[in-house]
Short mmCIF file of C-alpha atoms in Angstrom, two decimals:
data_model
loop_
_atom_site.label_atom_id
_atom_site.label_comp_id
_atom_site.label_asym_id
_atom_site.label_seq_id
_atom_site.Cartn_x
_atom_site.Cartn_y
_atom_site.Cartn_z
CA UNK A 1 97.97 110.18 76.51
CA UNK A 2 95.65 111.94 78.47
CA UNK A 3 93.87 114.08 75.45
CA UNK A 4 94.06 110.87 73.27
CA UNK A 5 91.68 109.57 75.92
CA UNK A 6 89.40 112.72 75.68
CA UNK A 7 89.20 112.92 72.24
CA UNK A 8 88.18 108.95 72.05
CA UNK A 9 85.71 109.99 74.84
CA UNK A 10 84.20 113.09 73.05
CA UNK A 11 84.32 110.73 69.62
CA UNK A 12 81.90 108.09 71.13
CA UNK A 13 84.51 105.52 70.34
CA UNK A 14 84.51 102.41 72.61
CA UNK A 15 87.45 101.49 74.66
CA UNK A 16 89.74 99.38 72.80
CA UNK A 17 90.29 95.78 73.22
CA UNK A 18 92.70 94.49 76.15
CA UNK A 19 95.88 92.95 74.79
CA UNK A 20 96.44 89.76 75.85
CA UNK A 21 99.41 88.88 73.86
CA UNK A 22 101.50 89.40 76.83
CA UNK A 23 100.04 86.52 78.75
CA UNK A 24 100.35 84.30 76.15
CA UNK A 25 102.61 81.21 75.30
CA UNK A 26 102.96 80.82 72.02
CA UNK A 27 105.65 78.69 70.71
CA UNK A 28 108.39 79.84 67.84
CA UNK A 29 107.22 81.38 64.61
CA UNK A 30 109.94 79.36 62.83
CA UNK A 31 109.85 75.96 62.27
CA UNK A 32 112.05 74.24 63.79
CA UNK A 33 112.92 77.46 65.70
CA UNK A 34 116.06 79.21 67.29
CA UNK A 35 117.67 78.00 70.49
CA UNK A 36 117.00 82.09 71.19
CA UNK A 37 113.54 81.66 70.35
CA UNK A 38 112.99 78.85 72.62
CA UNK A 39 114.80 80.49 75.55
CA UNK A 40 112.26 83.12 75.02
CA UNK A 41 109.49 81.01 74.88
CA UNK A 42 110.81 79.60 78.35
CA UNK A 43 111.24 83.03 79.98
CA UNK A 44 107.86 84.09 78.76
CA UNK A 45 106.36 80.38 80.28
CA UNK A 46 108.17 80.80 83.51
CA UNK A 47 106.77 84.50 83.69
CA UNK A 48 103.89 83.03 83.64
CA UNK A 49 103.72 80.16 85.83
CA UNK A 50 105.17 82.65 88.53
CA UNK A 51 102.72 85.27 87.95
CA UNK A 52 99.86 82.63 88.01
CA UNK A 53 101.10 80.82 90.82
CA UNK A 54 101.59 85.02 93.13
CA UNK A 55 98.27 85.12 91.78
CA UNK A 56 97.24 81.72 93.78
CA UNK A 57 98.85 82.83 96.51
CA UNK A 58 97.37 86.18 97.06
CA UNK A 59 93.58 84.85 96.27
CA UNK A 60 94.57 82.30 99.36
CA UNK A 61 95.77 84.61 101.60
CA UNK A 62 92.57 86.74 100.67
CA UNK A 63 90.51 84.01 101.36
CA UNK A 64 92.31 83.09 105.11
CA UNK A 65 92.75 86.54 105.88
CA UNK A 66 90.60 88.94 104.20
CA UNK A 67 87.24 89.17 105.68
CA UNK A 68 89.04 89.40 109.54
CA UNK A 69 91.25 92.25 107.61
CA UNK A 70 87.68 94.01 106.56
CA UNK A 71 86.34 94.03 110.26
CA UNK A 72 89.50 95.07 111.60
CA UNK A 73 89.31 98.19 108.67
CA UNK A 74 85.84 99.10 109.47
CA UNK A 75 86.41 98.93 113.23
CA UNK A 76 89.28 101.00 112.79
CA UNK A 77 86.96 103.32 110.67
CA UNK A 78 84.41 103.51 113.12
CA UNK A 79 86.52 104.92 115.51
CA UNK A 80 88.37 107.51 113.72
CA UNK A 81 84.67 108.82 113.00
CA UNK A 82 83.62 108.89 116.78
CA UNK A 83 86.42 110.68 117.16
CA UNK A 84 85.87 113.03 114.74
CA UNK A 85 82.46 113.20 115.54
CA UNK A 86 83.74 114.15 119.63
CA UNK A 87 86.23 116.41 118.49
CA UNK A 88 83.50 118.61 116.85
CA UNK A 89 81.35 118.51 119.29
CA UNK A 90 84.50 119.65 121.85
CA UNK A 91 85.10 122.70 119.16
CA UNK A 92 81.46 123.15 118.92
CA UNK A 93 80.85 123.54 122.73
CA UNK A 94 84.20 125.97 122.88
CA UNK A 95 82.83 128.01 119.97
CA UNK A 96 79.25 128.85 122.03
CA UNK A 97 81.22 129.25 124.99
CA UNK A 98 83.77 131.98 123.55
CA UNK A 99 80.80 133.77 121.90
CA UNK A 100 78.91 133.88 125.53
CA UNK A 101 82.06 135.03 126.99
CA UNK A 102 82.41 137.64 123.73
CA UNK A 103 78.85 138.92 124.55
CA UNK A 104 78.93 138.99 128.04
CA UNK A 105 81.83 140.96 127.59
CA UNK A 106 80.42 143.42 124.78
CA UNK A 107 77.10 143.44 126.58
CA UNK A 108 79.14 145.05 129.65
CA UNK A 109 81.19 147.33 127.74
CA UNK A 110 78.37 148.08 126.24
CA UNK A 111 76.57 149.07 129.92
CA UNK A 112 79.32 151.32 130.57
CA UNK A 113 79.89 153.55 127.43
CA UNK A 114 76.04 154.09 127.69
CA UNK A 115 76.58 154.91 131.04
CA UNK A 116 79.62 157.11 130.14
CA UNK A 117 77.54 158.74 127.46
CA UNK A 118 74.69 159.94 129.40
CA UNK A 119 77.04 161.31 132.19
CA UNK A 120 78.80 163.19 128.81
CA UNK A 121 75.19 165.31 127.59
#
């Protein structure tokens, strides 16, 4: 599926048209029609009516709910950065201090195998 996309891509070919059969309603092919065909008809009309009315629902909800859920998500964003931000600058200030202590340390070792080498010649 996946190189049938990339060859469309690489052929310039536009996307193809959404099919919207599914959320149709049509009515029997046959005139007068099947009792099977109408019960199909039905299912397919009460599919729809439910998926419609979710649809309601969830653009309500949105509507009630949705722009206090987007504060609450950028608050909540804004302070998982601070603390990101802090926690670097903690490892930040532990990295200068172990490289003072690491050159304190290597400037003193340093003292004494100079001092070791002149007593040596």
């Amino acid at each position: 599926m996946l190189a049938a996309e990339l060859a469309r891509v690489e052929a310039h070919q536009p996307l193809p048209p959404l099919d919207t059969i599914r959320y149709q309603l049509p009515a029997p092919t046959t005139t007068p029609g099947t009792d099977d065909e109408w019960q199909a008809a039905l299912r397919n009309a009460h599919a729809q009516l439910e998926h419609q009315r979710i649809r309601h629902t969830n653009l309500a909800l949105l509507q009630s709910y949705g722009a206090n859920a987007w504060r609450i998500h950028n608050y909540r964003l804004e302070e998982a950065a601070k603390q990101a931000e802090k926690t670097l600058e903690e490892l930040k200030e532990k990295m200068v201090e172990l490289n003072r202590e690491r050159k304190n340390t290597q400037t003193g070792y340093g003292a004494q195998l100079t001092a070791l080498e002149t007593r040596w010649t």
